[in-house]
Short mmCIF file of C-alpha atoms in Angstrom, two decimals:
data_model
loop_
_atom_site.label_atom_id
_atom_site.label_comp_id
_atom_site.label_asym_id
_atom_site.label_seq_id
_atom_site.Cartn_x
_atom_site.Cartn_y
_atom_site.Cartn_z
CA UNK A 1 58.87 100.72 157.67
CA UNK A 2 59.21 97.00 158.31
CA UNK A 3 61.31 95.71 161.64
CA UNK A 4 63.79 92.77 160.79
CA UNK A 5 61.31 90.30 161.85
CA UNK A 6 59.44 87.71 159.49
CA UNK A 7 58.56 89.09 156.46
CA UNK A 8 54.91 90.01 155.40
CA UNK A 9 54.30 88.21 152.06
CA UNK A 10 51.49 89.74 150.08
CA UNK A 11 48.57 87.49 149.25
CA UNK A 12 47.67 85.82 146.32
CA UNK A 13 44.56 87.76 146.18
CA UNK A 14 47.09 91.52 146.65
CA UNK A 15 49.09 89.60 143.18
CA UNK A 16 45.99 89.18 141.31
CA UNK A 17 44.85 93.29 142.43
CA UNK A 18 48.42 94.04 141.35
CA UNK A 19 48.12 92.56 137.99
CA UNK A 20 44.66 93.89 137.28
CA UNK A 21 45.83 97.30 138.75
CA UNK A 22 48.86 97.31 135.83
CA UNK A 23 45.75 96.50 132.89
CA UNK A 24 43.57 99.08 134.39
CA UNK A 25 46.54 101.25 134.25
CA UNK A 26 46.81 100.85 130.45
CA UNK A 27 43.33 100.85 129.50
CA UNK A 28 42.97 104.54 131.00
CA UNK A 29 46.46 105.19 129.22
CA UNK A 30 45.45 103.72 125.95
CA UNK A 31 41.98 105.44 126.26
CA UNK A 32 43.42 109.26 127.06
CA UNK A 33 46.24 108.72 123.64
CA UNK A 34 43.20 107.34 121.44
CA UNK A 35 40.61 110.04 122.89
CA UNK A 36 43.07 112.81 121.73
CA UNK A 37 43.21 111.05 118.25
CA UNK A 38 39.55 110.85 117.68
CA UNK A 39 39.09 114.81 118.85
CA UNK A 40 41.89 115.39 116.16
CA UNK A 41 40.29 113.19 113.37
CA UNK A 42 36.69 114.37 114.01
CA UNK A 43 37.73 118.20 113.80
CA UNK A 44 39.74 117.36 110.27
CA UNK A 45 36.77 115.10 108.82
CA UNK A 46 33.96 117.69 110.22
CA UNK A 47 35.96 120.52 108.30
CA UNK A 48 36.40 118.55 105.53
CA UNK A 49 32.68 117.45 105.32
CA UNK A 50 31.57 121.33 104.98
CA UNK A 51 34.20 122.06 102.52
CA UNK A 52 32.72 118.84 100.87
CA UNK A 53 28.69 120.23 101.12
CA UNK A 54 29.80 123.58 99.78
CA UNK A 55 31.83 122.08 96.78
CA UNK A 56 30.35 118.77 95.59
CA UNK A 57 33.84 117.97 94.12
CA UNK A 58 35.18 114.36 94.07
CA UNK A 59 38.50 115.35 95.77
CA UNK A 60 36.71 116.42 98.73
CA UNK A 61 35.05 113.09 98.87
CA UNK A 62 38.17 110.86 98.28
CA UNK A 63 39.67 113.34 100.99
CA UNK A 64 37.03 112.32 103.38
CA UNK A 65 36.92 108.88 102.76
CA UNK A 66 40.92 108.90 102.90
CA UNK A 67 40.70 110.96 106.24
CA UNK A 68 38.38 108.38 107.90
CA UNK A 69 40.57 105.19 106.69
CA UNK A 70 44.05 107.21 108.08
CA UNK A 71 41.86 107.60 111.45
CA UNK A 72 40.86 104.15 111.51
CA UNK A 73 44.62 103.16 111.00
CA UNK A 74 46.04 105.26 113.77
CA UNK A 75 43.30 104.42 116.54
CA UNK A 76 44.46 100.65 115.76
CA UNK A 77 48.15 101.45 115.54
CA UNK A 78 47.70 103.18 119.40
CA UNK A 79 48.11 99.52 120.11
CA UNK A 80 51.27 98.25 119.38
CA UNK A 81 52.59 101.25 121.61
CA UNK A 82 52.55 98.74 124.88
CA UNK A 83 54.10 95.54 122.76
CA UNK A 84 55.99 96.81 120.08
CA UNK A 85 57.33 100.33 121.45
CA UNK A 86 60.95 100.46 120.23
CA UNK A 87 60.99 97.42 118.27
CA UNK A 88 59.87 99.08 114.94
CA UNK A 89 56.45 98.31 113.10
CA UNK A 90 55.23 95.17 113.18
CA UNK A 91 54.86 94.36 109.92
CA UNK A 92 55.31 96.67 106.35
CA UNK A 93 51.09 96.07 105.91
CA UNK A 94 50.85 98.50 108.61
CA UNK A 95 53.35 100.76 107.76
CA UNK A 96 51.74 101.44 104.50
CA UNK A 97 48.16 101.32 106.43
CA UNK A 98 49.31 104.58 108.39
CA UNK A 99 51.05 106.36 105.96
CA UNK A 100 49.75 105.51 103.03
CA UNK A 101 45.94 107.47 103.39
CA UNK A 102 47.56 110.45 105.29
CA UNK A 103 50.39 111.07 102.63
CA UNK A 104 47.60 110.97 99.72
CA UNK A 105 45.62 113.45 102.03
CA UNK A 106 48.54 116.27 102.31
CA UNK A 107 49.32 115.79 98.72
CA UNK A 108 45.18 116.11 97.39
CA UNK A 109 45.09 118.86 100.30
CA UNK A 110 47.26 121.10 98.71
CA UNK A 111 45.44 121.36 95.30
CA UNK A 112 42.28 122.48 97.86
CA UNK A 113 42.51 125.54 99.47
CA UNK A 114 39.27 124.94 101.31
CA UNK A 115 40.97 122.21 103.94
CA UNK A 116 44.04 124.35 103.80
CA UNK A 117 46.57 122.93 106.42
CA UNK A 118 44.22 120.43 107.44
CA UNK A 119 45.23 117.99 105.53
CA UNK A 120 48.69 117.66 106.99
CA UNK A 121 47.30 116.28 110.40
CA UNK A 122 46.52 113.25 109.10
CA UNK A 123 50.39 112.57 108.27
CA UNK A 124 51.34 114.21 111.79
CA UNK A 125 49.14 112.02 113.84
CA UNK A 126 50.51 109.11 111.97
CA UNK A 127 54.04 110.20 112.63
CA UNK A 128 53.21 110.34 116.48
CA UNK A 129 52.15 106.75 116.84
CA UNK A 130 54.45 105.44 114.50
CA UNK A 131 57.87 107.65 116.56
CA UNK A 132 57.55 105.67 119.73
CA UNK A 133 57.42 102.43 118.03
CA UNK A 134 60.55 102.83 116.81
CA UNK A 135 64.30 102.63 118.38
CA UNK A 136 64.96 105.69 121.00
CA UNK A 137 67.52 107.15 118.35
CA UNK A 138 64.95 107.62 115.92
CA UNK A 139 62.43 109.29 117.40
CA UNK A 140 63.28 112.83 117.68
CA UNK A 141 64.42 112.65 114.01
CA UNK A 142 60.94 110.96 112.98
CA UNK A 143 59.18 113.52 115.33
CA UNK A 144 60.74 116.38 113.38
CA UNK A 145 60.71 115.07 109.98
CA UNK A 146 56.75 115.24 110.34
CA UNK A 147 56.80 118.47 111.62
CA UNK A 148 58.55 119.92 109.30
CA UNK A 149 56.28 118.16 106.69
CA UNK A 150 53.54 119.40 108.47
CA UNK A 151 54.69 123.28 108.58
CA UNK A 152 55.65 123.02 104.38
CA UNK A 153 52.57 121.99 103.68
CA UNK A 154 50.58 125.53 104.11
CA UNK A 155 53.58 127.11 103.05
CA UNK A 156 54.14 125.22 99.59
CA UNK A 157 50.33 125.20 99.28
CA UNK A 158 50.24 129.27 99.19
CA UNK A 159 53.93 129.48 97.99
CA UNK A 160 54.13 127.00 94.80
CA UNK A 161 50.64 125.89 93.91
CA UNK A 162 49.54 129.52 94.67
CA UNK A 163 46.39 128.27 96.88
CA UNK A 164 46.79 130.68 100.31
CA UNK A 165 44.67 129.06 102.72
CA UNK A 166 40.94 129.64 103.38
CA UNK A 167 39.91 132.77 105.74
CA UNK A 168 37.12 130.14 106.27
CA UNK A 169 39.71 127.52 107.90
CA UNK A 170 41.89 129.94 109.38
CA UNK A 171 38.96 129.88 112.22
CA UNK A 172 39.78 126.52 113.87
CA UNK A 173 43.69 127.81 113.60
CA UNK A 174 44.56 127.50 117.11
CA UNK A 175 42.46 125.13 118.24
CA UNK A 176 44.31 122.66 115.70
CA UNK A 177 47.64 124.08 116.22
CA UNK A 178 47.48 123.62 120.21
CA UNK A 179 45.83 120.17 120.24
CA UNK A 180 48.90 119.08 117.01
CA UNK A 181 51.33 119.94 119.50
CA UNK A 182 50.25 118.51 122.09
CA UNK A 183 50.02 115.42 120.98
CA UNK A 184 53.45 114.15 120.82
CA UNK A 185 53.90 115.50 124.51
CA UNK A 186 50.36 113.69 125.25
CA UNK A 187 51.69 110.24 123.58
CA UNK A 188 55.17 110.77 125.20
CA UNK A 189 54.25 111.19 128.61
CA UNK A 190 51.58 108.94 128.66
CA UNK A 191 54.08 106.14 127.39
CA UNK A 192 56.49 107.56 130.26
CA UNK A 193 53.65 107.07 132.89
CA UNK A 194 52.65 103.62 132.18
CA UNK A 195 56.28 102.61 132.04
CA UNK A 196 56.67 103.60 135.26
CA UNK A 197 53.14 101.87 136.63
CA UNK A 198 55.67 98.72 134.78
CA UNK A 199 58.77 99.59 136.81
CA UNK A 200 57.01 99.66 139.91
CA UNK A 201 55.04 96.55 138.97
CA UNK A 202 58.26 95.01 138.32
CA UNK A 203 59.83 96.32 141.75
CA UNK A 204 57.46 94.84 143.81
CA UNK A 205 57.49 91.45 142.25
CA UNK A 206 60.92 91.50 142.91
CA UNK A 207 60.62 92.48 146.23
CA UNK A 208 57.90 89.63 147.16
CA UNK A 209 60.42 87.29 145.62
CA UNK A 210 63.37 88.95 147.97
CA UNK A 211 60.95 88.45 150.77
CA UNK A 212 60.80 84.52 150.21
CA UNK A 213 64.38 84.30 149.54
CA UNK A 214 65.12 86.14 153.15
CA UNK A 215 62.33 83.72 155.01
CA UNK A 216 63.85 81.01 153.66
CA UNK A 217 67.44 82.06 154.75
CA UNK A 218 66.05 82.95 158.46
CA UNK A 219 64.56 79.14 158.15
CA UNK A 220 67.68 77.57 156.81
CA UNK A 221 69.73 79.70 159.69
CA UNK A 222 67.03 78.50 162.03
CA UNK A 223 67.35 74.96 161.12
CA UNK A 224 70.79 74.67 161.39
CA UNK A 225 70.98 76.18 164.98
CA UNK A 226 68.51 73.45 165.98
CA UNK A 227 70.14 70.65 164.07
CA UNK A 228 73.64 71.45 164.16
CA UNK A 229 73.23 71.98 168.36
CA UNK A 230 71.73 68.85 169.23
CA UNK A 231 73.07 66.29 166.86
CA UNK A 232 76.47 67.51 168.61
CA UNK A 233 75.08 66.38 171.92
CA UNK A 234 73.84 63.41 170.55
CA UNK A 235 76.70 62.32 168.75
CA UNK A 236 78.92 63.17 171.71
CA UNK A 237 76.02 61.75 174.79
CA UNK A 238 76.22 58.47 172.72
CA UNK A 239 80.00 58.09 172.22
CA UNK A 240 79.94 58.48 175.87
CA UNK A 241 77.59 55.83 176.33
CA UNK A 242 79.48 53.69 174.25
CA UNK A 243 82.74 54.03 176.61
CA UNK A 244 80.88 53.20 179.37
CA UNK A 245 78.39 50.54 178.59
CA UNK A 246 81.06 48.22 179.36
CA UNK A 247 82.20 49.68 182.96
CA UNK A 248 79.23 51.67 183.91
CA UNK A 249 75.98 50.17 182.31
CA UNK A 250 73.69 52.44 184.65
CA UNK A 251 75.97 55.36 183.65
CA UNK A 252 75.58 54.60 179.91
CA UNK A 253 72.08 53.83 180.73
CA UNK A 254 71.56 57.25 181.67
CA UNK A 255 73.41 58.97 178.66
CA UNK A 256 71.13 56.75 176.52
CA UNK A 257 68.38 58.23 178.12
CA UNK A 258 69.75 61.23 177.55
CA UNK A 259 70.12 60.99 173.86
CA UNK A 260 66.68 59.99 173.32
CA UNK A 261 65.08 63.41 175.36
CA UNK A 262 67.51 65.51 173.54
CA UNK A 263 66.64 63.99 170.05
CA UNK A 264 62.86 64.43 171.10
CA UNK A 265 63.63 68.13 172.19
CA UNK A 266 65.52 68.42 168.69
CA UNK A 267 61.86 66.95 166.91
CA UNK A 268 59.97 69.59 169.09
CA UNK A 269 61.78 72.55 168.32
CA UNK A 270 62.25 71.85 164.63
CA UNK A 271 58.17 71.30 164.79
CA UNK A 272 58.03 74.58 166.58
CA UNK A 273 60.08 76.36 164.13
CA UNK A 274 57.98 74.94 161.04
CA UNK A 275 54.73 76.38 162.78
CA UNK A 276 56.39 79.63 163.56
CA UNK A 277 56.26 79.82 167.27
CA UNK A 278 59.98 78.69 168.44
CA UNK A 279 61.19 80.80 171.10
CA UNK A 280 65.29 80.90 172.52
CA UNK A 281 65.30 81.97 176.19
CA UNK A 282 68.67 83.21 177.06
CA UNK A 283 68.13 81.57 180.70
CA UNK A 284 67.53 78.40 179.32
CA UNK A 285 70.55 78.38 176.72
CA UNK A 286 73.40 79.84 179.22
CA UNK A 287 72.08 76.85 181.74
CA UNK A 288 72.29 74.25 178.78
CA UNK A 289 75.49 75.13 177.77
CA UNK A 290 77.26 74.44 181.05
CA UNK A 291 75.18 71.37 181.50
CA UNK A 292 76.19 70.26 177.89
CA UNK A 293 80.14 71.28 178.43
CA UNK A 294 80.46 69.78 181.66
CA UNK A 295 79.39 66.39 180.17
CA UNK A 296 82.09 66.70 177.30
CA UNK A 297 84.74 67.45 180.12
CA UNK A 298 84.84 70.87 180.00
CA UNK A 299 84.89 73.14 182.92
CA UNK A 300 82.59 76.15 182.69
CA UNK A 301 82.85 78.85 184.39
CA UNK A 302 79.32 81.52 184.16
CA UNK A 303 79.39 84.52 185.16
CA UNK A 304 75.86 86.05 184.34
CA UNK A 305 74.71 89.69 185.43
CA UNK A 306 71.64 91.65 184.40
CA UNK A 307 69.51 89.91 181.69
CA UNK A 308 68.31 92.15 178.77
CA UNK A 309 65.48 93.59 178.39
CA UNK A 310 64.94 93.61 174.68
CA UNK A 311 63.47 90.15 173.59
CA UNK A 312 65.19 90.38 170.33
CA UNK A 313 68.62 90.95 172.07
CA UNK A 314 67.79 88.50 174.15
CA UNK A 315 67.14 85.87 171.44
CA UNK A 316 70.42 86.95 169.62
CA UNK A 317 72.28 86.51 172.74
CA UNK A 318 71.08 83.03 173.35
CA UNK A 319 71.60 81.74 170.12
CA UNK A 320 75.00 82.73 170.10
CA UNK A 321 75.34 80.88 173.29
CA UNK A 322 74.09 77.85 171.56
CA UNK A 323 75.98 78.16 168.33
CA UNK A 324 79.42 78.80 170.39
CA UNK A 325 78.62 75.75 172.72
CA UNK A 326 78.28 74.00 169.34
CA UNK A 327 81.51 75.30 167.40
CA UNK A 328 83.34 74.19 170.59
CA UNK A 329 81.99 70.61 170.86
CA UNK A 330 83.11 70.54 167.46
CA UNK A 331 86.17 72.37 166.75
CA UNK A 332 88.59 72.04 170.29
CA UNK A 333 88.97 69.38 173.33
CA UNK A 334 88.27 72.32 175.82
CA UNK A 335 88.82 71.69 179.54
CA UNK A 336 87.75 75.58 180.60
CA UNK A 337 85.35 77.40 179.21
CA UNK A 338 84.13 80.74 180.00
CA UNK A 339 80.80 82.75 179.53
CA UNK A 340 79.92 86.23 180.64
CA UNK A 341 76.84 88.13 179.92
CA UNK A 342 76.79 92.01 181.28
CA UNK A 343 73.73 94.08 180.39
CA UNK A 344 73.25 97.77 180.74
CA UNK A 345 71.04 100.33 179.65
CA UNK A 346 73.02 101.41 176.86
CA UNK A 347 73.74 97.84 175.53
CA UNK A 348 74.38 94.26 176.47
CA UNK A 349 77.89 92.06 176.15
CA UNK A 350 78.51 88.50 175.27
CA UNK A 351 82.06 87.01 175.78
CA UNK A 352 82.50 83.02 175.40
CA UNK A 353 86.03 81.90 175.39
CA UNK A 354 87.82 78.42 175.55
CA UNK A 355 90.87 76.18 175.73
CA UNK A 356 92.59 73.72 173.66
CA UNK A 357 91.83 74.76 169.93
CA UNK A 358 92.19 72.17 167.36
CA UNK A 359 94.59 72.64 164.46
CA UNK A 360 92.11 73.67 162.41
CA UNK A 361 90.44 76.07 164.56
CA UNK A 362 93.78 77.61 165.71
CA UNK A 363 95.01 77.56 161.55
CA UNK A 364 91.98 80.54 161.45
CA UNK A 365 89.60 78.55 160.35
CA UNK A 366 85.91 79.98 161.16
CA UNK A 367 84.37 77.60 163.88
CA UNK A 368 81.33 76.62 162.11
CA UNK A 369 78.74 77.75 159.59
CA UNK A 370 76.34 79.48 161.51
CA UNK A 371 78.36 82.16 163.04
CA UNK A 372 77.53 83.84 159.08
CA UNK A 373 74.07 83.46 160.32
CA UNK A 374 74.60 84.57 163.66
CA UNK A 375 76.44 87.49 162.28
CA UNK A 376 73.64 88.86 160.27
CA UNK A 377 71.10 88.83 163.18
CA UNK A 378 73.64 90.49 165.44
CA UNK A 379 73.90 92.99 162.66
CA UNK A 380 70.84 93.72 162.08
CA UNK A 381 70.06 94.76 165.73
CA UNK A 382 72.87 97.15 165.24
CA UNK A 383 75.62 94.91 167.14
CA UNK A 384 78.49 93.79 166.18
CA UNK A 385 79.87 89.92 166.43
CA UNK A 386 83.57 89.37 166.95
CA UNK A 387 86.12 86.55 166.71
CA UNK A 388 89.65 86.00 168.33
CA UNK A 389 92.19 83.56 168.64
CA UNK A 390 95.27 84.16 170.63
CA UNK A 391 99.11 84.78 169.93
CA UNK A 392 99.72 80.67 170.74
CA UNK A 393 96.64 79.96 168.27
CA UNK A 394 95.23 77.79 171.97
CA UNK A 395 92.34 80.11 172.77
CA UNK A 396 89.06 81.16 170.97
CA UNK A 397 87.05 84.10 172.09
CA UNK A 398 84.03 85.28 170.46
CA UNK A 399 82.00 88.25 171.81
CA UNK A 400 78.87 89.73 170.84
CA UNK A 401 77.81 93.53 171.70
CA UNK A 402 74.28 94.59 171.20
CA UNK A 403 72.73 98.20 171.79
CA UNK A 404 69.69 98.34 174.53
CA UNK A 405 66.42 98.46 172.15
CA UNK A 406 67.97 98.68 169.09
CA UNK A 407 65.97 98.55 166.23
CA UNK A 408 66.71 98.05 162.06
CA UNK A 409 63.83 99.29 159.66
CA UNK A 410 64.21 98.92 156.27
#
């Protein structure tokens, strides 16, 4: 479980064992489903070349060389099942290539009693590569066409060309019958298991590319509570400056001053948040803010009690500070403002009012952009982040609550 804190991004060198994990994946996949058809093959062909040492006849031979060329046919068609599953066969060439040698095999098998169902396996295997390749609403009908081809073939064999099958076949009966079963439910799952190695592959790529979208959010939020804070100050330390370079040059003098150490203190923290080490001490930011709102005019009144001791409440707490010292700067000509922090050990309370709302601000609209920001890292200590303007529409409050040690894993 991961706290809300930066998020771990997984190394180019964990993508690239990713990526080779997926191809190892199918290569032991692909490997098991053509294993089982080369076990299958070799006990047809092996049966097929003793019928063929006993008899001498030419249809055993053109059996043979019809059962190797079927084999060949369906090992190669094993794979199109990771690019072409569900999107039919590639091309009519191979369609032809894997039916074409196992239909002539069950037809020439049942004119020799010798191979005896034997020679419908051929035409089953080639039915179980070719199923999966095809749309999902064909493939139980496919599937049970060929078995039902399969199963007629011993019966019309004994039944209409009156050739019962050999007593010397019947021997490798079960063996052939288990392993013909199986291998639809071999293929099948198989195919389920590497689509799943797919899903996951597929999961996790998304979730590295969540990852970056969320840092860059946090940086974005970051940003603008640096930015958006201090240009305020500026822009209001220099309009000051302005008004008084004419009656109060040392005044303005000192508000120019001013300007530049805040601007420099804006280039340091923005550094600091690039390298990953900016900090926001609660201290700090309730001092600030009354320094910042008694320059604009504003009386404010702090009334500070036990300070948290959860760093990440802590943090939360102080940028809220700063982002309300902003949105009022910006949003209302406030001549009182008040801040109280209480802490306990069950959680800790942030309440920032103020005077003198603009029109805007007391129409409802939300005082500034990065109180969505705000919001979410409130949230996701498992606090909550209010907002309140009065009856008269004159005076914003906005209060944060934040449970001691709270913690969100994900």
């Amino acid at each position: 479980m991961l706290e809300t804190t930066t998020p771990v991004m997984p190394r180019d060198g964990e993508h690239a064992r990713g990526v080779r994990g997926v191809r190892v994946t199918w290569n032991y996949t692909l490997g098991s489903i053509v294993f089982f058809y080369i076990v299958l093959n070799a006990i047809v062909i092996l049966n097929m070349l003793v019928a063929f040492a006993a008899s001498r006849s030419p249809i055993d031979a053109a059996l043979i060389a019809l059962a190797v060329a079927a084999a060949a046919a369906q090992v190669r068609g094993c794979w199109f099942l990771r690019t072409e599953r569900g999107r039919g066969i590639p091309s009519s060439v191979w369609l032809v290539a894997l039916l074409a040698p196992a239909i002539t095999v069950w037809v020439l098998g049942l004119f020799r009693p010798e191979i005896g169902f034997l020679a419908a396996l051929p035409l089953w295997m080639a039915v179980c590569v070719i199923a999966p390749l095809l749309p999902r609403r064909h493939l139980w009908s496919v599937l049970g066409g060929g078995l039902a081809l399969s199963i007629a073939h011993p019966v019309l064999s004994t039944t209409v060309f009156g050739n019962p099958v050999s007593a010397g076949v019947t021997g490798d009966f079960w063996l052939v019958l288990f392993y013909g079963l199986l291998l639809p439910v071999m293929v099948l799952t198989g195919l389920w298991w590497w689509d799943i190695v797919v899903t996951l592959d597929r999961l996790r790529s998304s979730a590295a590319e969540l990852a970056v979208t969320e840092e860059r959010l946090r940086f974005a939020s970051d940003l603008h509570d640096i930015q958006g804070h201090h240009l305020q100050v500026i822009a209001l330390k220099s309009e000051l400056a302005e008004r008084m370079l004419a009656i109060d040059p040392e005044a303005a003098r000192e508000h120019i001053h001013e300007t530049r150490m805040i601007a420099k203190q804006a280039l340091e923290e923005t550094r600091s948040l690039v390298a990953g080490y900016r900090e926001v001490e609660l201290d700090n930011e309730l001092e600030n803010a009354r320094e910042v709102l008694a320059a604009a005019g504003a009386q404010c009144d702090l009334v500070i009690g036990r300070m948290p001791d959860d760093a990440d409440v802590r943090r939360a707490l102080g940028l809220a500070v700063r982002e309300a010292t902003t949105n009022i700067l910006r949003h209302s000509e406030a001549s009182h403002v008040s801040i109280q922090l209480t802490s306990s050990d069950t959680e800790s309370t942030l309440v920032i009012s103020n005077n003198e709302l603009r029109s805007s601000a007391s129409a409802g609209e939300t005082p500034g952009s990065g109180l969505v920001g705000l919001h979410s890292r409130v949230a996701a200590l498992g606090g909550e982040l209010a907002t309140e303007v009065d009856d008269n529409g004159d005076r914003f409050e906005l209060s944060v609550r934040i449970p001691a040690r709270s913690r969100v894993t994900t």
